Short mmCIF file of C-alpha atoms in Angstrom, two decimals:
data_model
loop_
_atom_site.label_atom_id
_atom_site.label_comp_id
_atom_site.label_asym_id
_atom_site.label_seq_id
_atom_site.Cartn_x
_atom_site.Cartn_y
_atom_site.Cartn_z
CA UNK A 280 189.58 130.24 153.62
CA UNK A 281 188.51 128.56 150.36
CA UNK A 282 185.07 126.35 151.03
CA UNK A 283 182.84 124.04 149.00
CA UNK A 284 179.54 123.32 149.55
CA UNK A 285 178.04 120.65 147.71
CA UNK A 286 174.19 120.54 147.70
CA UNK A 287 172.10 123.70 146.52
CA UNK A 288 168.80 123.71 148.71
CA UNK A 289 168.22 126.13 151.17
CA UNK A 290 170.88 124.57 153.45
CA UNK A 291 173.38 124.77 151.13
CA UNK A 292 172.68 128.23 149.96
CA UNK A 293 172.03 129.86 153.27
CA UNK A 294 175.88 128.68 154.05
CA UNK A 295 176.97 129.45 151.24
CA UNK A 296 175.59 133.13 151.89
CA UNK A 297 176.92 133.25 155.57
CA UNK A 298 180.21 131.37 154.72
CA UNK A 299 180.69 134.62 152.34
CA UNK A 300 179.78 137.11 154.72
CA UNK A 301 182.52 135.74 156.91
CA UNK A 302 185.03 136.72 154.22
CA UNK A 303 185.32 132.66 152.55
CA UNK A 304 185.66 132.06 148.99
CA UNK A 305 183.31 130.00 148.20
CA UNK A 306 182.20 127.76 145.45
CA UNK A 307 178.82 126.36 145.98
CA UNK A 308 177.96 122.84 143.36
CA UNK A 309 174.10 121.66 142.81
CA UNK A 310 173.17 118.42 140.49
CA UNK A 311 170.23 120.34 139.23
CA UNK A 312 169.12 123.58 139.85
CA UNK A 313 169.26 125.70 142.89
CA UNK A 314 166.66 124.53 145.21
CA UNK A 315 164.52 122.48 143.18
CA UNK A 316 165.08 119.32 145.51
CA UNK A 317 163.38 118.98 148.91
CA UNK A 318 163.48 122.93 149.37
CA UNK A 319 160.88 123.44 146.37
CA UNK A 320 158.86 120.26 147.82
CA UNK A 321 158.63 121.98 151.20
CA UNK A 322 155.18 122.91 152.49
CA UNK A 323 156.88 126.40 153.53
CA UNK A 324 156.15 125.76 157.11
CA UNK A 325 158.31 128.00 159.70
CA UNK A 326 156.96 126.57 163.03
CA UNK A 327 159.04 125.48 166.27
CA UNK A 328 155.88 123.90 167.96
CA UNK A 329 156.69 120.03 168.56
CA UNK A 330 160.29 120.34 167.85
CA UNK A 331 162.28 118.02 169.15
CA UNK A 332 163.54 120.07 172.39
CA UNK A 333 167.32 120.26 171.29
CA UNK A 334 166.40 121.72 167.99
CA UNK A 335 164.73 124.39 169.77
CA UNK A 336 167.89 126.62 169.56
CA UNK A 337 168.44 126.34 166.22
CA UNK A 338 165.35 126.96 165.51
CA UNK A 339 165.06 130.11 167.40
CA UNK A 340 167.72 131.25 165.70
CA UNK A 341 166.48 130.29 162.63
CA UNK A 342 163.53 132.39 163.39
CA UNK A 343 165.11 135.87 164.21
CA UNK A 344 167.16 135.67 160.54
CA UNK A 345 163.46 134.80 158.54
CA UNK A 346 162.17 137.99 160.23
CA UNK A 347 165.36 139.93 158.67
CA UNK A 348 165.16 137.98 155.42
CA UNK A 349 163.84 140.41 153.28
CA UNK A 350 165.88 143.21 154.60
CA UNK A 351 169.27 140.58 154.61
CA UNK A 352 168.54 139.58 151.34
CA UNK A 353 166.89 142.04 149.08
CA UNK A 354 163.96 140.02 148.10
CA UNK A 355 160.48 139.44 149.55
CA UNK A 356 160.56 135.91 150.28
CA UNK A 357 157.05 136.15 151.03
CA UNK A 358 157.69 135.52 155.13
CA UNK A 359 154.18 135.67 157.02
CA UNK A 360 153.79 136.18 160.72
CA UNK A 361 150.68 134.45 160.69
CA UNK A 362 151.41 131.99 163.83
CA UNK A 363 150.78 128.73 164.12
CA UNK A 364 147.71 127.06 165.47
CA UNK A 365 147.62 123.04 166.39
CA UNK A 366 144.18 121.33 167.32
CA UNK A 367 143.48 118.88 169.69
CA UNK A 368 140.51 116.48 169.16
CA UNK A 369 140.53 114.36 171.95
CA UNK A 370 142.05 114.18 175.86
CA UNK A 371 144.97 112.10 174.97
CA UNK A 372 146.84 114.67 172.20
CA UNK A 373 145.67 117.77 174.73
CA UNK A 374 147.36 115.45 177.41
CA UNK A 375 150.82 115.63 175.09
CA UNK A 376 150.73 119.18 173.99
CA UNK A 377 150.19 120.23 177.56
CA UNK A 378 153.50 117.80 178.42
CA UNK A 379 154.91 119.97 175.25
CA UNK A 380 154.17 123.24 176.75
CA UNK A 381 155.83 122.35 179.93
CA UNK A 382 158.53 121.01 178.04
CA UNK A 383 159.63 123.53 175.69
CA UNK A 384 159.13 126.30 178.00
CA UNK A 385 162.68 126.11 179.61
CA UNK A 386 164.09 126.34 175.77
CA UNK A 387 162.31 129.62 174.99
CA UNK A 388 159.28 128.77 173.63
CA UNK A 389 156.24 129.65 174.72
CA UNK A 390 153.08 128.25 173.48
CA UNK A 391 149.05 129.47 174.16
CA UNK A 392 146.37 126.94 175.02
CA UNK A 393 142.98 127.95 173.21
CA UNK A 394 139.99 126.88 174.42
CA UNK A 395 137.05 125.24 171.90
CA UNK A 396 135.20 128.92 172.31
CA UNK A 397 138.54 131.02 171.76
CA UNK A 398 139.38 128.86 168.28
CA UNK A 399 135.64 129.66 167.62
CA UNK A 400 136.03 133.30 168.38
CA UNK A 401 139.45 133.90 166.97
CA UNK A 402 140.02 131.70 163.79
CA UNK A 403 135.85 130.51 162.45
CA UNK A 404 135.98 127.82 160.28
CA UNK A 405 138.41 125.96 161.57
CA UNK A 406 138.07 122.18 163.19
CA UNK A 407 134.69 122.67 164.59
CA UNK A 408 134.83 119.07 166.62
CA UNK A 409 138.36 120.54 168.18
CA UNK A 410 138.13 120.80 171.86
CA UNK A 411 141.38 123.31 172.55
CA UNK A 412 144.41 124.02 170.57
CA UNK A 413 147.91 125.37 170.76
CA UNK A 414 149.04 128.83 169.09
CA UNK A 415 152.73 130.07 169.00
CA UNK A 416 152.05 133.49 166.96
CA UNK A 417 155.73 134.38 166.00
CA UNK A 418 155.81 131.24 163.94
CA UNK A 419 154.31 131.09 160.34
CA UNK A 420 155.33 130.58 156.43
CA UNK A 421 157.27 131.39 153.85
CA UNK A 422 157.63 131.15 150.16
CA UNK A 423 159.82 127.50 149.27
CA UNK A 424 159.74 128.78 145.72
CA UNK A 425 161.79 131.82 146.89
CA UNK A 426 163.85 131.45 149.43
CA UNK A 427 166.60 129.13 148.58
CA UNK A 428 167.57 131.46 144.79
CA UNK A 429 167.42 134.57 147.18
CA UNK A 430 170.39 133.46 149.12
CA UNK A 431 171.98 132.12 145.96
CA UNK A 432 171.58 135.60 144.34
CA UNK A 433 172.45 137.44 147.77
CA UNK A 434 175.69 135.27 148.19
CA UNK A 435 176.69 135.61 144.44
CA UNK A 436 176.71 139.42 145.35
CA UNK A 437 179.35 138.49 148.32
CA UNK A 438 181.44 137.07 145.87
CA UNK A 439 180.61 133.54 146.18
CA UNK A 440 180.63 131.10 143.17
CA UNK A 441 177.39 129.44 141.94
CA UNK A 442 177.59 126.21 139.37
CA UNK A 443 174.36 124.45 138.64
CA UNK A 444 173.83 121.70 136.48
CA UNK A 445 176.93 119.86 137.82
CA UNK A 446 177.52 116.31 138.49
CA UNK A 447 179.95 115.29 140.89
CA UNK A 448 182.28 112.38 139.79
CA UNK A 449 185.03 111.98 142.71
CA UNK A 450 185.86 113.46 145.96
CA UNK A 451 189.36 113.24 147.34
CA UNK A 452 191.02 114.21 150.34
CA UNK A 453 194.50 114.82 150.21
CA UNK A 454 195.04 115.60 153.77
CA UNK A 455 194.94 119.33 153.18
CA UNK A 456 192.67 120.34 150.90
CA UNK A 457 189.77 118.61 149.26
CA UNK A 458 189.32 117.84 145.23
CA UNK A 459 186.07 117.65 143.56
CA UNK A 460 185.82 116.36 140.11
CA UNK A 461 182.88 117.05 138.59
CA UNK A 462 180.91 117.26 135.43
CA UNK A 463 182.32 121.28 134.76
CA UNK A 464 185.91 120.56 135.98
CA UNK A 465 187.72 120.02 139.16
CA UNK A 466 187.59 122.22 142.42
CA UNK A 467 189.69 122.28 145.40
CA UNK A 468 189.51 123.45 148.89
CA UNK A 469 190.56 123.56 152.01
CA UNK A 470 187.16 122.86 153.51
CA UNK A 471 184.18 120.65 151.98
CA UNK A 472 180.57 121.11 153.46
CA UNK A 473 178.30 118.16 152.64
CA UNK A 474 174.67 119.90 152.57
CA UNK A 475 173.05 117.61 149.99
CA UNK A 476 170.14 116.14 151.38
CA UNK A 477 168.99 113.01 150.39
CA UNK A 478 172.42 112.14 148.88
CA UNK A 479 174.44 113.42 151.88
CA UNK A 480 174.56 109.90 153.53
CA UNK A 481 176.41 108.87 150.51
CA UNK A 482 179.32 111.51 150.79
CA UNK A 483 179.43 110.81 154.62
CA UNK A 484 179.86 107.26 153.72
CA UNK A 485 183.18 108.25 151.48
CA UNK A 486 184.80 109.08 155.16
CA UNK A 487 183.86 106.06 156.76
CA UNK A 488 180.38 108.12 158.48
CA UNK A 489 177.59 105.89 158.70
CA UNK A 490 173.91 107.37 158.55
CA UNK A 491 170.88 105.37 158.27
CA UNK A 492 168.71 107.67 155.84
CA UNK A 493 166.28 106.76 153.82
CA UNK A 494 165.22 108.77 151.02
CA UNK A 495 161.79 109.39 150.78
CA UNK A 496 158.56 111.85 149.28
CA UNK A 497 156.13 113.79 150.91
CA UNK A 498 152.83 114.00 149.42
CA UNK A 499 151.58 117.94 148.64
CA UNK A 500 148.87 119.19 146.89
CA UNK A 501 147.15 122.94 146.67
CA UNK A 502 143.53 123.96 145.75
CA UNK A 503 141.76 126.76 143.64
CA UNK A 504 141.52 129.46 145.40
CA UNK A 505 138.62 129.79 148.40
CA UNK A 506 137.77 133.41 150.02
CA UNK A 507 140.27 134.62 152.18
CA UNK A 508 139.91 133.47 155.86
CA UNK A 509 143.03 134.95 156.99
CA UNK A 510 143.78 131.45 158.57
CA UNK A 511 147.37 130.78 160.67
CA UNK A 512 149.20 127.47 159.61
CA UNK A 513 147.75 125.05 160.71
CA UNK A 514 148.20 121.47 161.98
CA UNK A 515 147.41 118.88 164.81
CA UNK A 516 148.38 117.40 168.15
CA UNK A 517 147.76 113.41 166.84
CA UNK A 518 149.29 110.09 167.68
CA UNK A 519 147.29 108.81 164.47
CA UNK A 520 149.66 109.21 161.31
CA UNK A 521 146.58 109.52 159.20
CA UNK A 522 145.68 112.10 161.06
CA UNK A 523 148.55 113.92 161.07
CA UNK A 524 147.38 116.85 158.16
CA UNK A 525 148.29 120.42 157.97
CA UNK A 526 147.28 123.00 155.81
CA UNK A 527 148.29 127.18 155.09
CA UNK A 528 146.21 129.66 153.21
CA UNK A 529 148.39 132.28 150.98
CA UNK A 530 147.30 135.04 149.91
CA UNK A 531 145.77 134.55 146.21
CA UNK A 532 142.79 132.48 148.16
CA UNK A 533 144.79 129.00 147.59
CA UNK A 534 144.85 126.29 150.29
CA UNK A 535 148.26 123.91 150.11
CA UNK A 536 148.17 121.13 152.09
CA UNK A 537 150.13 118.17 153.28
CA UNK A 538 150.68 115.23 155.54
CA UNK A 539 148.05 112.05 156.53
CA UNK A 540 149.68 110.37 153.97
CA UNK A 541 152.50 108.01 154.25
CA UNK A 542 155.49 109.17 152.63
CA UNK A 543 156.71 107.03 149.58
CA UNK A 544 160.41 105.55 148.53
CA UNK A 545 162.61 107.17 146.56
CA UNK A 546 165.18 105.91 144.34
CA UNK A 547 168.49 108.21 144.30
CA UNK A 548 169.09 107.51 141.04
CA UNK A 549 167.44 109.66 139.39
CA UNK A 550 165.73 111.18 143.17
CA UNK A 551 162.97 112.04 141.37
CA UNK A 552 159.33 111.90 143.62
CA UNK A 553 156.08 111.91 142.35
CA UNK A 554 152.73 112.19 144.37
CA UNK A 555 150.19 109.17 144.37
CA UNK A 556 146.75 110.12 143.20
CA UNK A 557 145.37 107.22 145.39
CA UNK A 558 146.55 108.87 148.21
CA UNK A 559 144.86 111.51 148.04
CA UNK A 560 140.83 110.74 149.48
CA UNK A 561 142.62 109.93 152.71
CA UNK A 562 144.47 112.87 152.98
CA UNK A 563 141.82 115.34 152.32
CA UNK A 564 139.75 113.71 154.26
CA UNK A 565 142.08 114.29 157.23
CA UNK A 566 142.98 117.93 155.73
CA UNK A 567 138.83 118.32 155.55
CA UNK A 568 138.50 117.70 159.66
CA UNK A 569 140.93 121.12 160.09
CA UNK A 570 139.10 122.82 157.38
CA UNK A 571 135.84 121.72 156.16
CA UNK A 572 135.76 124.28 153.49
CA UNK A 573 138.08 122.61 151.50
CA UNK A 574 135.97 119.40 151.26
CA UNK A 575 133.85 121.72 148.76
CA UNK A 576 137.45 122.98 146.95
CA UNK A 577 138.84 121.72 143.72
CA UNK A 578 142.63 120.39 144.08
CA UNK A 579 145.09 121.97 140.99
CA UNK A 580 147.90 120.28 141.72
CA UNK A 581 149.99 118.05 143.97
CA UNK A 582 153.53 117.41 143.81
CA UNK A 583 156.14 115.59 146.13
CA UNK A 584 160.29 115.67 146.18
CA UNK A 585 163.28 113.70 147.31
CA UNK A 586 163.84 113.68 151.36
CA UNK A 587 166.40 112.35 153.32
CA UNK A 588 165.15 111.00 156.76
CA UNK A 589 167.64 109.84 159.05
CA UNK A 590 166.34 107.07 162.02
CA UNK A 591 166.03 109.35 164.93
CA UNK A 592 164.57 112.32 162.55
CA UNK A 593 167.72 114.01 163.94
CA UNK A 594 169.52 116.17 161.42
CA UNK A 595 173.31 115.08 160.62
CA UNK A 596 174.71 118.73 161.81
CA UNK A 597 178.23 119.70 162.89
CA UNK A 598 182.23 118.51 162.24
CA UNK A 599 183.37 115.26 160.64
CA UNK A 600 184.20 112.39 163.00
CA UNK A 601 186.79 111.14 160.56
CA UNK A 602 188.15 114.04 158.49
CA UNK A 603 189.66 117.56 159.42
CA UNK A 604 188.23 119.95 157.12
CA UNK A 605 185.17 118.15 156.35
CA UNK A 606 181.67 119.22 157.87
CA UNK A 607 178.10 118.19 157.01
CA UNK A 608 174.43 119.35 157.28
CA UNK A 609 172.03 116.94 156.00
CA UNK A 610 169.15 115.01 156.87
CA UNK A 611 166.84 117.48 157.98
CA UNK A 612 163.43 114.29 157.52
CA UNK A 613 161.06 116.43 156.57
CA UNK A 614 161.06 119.49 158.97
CA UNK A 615 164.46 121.79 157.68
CA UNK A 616 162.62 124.56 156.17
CA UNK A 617 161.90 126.62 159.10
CA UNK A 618 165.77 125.68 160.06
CA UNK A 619 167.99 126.60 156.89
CA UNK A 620 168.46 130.42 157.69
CA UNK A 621 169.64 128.93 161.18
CA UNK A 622 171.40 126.04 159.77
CA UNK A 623 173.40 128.24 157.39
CA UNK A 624 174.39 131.11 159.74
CA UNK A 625 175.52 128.22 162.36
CA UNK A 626 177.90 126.06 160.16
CA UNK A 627 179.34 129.37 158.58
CA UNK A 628 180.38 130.30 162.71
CA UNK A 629 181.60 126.86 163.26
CA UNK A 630 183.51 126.70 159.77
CA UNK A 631 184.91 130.14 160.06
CA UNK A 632 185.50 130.23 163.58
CA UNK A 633 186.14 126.84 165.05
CA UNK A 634 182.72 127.40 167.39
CA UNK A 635 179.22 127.58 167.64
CA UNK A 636 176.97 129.35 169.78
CA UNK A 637 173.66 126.90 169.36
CA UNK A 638 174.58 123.64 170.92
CA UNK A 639 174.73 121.06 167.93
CA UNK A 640 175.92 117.65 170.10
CA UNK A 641 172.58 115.78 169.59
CA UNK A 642 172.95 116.04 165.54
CA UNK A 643 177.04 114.82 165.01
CA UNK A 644 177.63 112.19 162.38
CA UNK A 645 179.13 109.39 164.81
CA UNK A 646 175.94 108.74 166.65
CA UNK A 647 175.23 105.74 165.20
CA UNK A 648 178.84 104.49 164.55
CA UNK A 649 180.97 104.17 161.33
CA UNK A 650 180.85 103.21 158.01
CA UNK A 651 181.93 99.74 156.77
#
């Protein structure tokens, strides 16, 4: 089976990688270069704590292919097993994390409560007004930088077909196949696979697939580096968006950092996302109450990138509604980069095979109706 991907983030290459395994020949097209859209923005989170419940799955799934990533790949991808640690500040968020807990528990995840002396004991330094705290200790980080050209390079190895650099002009089905014209020449398929992000609402749209999606930039920044706390990633059980900061140490000493900071538009033409400086007090200042360290720290650098959010923060996941042949995965708002290995492996078994073992009903395209 011949298959295009459009889109080359870590969605689009971990298909791409997956799709080859299976035996497809595969031609994978990217705008830019490969994973230098939201991917490279990513905060390099791999968590499944305050998932939405149906994504647990997935994201389970996800999980078991980062731990073989190095090993499946050939490349350290710089995956660390640190776990991941959420405080609570006040009655109310340990109220909802408990609700969590009890939640998630049936879908296979199972999450600690720390008391205010056990985050003392266990991980000093961090939010000394916290009164308890949640820990899943599978969970983690990874490398953003790395991960999405490892599974280019891996799946180039398999065979597949990598062109960067490459506008897309026209798409056409012709009721068989599918014909991309593009910037480098025209490609046909049998099967298309619409993993590009920000821009994926627009090629849903083409097959009368309505999203509502809204392109938008997160706000990241990362610090000199501190001495080495061996911290977990870290975040926060908050109802208060400018609360809502989270923060990973890596190994050079470096703190990155995110959230607390409302994310900004985007135009899609160009997509490009830059950070706001004025942003920035308020969000360390949040990112200060989970480490107070870094209030003393000297910030290097902050960057942002294009994001597609869909309404329900739901990803757009499975087959067409419209058009055999056709399949997307897009719209991951913000939290796809613990889910690409997942994401990949699942829509190379539903391509390839007509099925899917994770349940993907809660993410197809004609939830909210069609296009215009």
């Amino acid at each position: 089976m011949d298959v295009i991907v459009l889109g080359g983030g870590l969605m689009g290459t971990a298909s791409t990688y997956f799709l080859a395994q299976h035996g497809a020949r595969v031609t994978l097209i990217e705008r830019n270069r490969i994973g230098t859209g939201a991917t490279v923005a990513s905060f390099g989170n791999i968590r499944r704590t305050g998932r939405h419940l149906s994504q647990l799955p997935l994201a389970h799934r996800s999980l078991r292919l980062w731990s073989d990533a190095e090993k499946m790949l050939g490349r350290d991808v710089e995956l660390r097993a640190t776990g991941h640690i959420r405080l609570i500040f006040d009655e109310d968020s340990l109220a909802d994390m408990r609700a969590y807990a009890e939640a998630a528990l049936p879908w296979g995840l199972e999450l600690a409560e720390l008391s205010r002396r056990e985050i003392r004991a266990r991980f000093p330094g961090l939010g000394p007004d916290a009164v308890a705290a949640s820990f899943s200790p599978h969970d983690g980080s990874g490398n953003p930088r790395l991960i999405a050209p490892a599974f280019a390079e891996a799946a180039r190895r398999l065979g597949a077909e990598i062109v960067e650099a490459t506008e897309v002009e026209t798409i056409r089905h012709t009721g068989s196949s599918f014909l991309v014209a593009s910037s480098k020449g025209a490609f046909a398929a049998e099967c298309l696979l619409n993993t590009a992000g920000a821009w994926g609402a627009r090629i849903a749209a083409q097959f009368g697939e309505a999203v509502p999606l809204d392109a938008r930039g997160p706000q990241m920044g990362v610090t000199e580096p501190l001495p080495h706390q061996i911290l977990p990633v870290v975040g926060i059980w908050t109802r208060n968006k400018d609360h809502g900061a989270y923060l990973r140490q890596v190994e050079r000493g470096n703190i990155v950092f995110g959230g607390a900071a409302e994310r900004v538009a985007v135009n899609l033409d160009p997509g490009h996302a830059s950070a706001d400086p004025m942003r920035l007090p308020l969000q360390l200042r949040a990112v200060a109450r989970l480490l107070p360290a870094i209030a003393q720290a000297t910030v290097i650098r902050t960057w942002s990138g294009c994001e597609g959010y869909v309404r329900d923060m739901l990803p757009i996941m499975g087959r067409s509604a419209t058009t055999p042949g056709l399949f997307h995965a897009f719209g991951f708002s913000g939290h796809g980069f613990q889910l690409g290995p997942g994401v990949g492996d699942a829509m190379a078994e539903l391509i390839m095979t007509d099925r899917c073992e994770t349940p993907l009903d809660d993410f197809r395209v004609d939830r909210f109706g069609r296009a215009a």
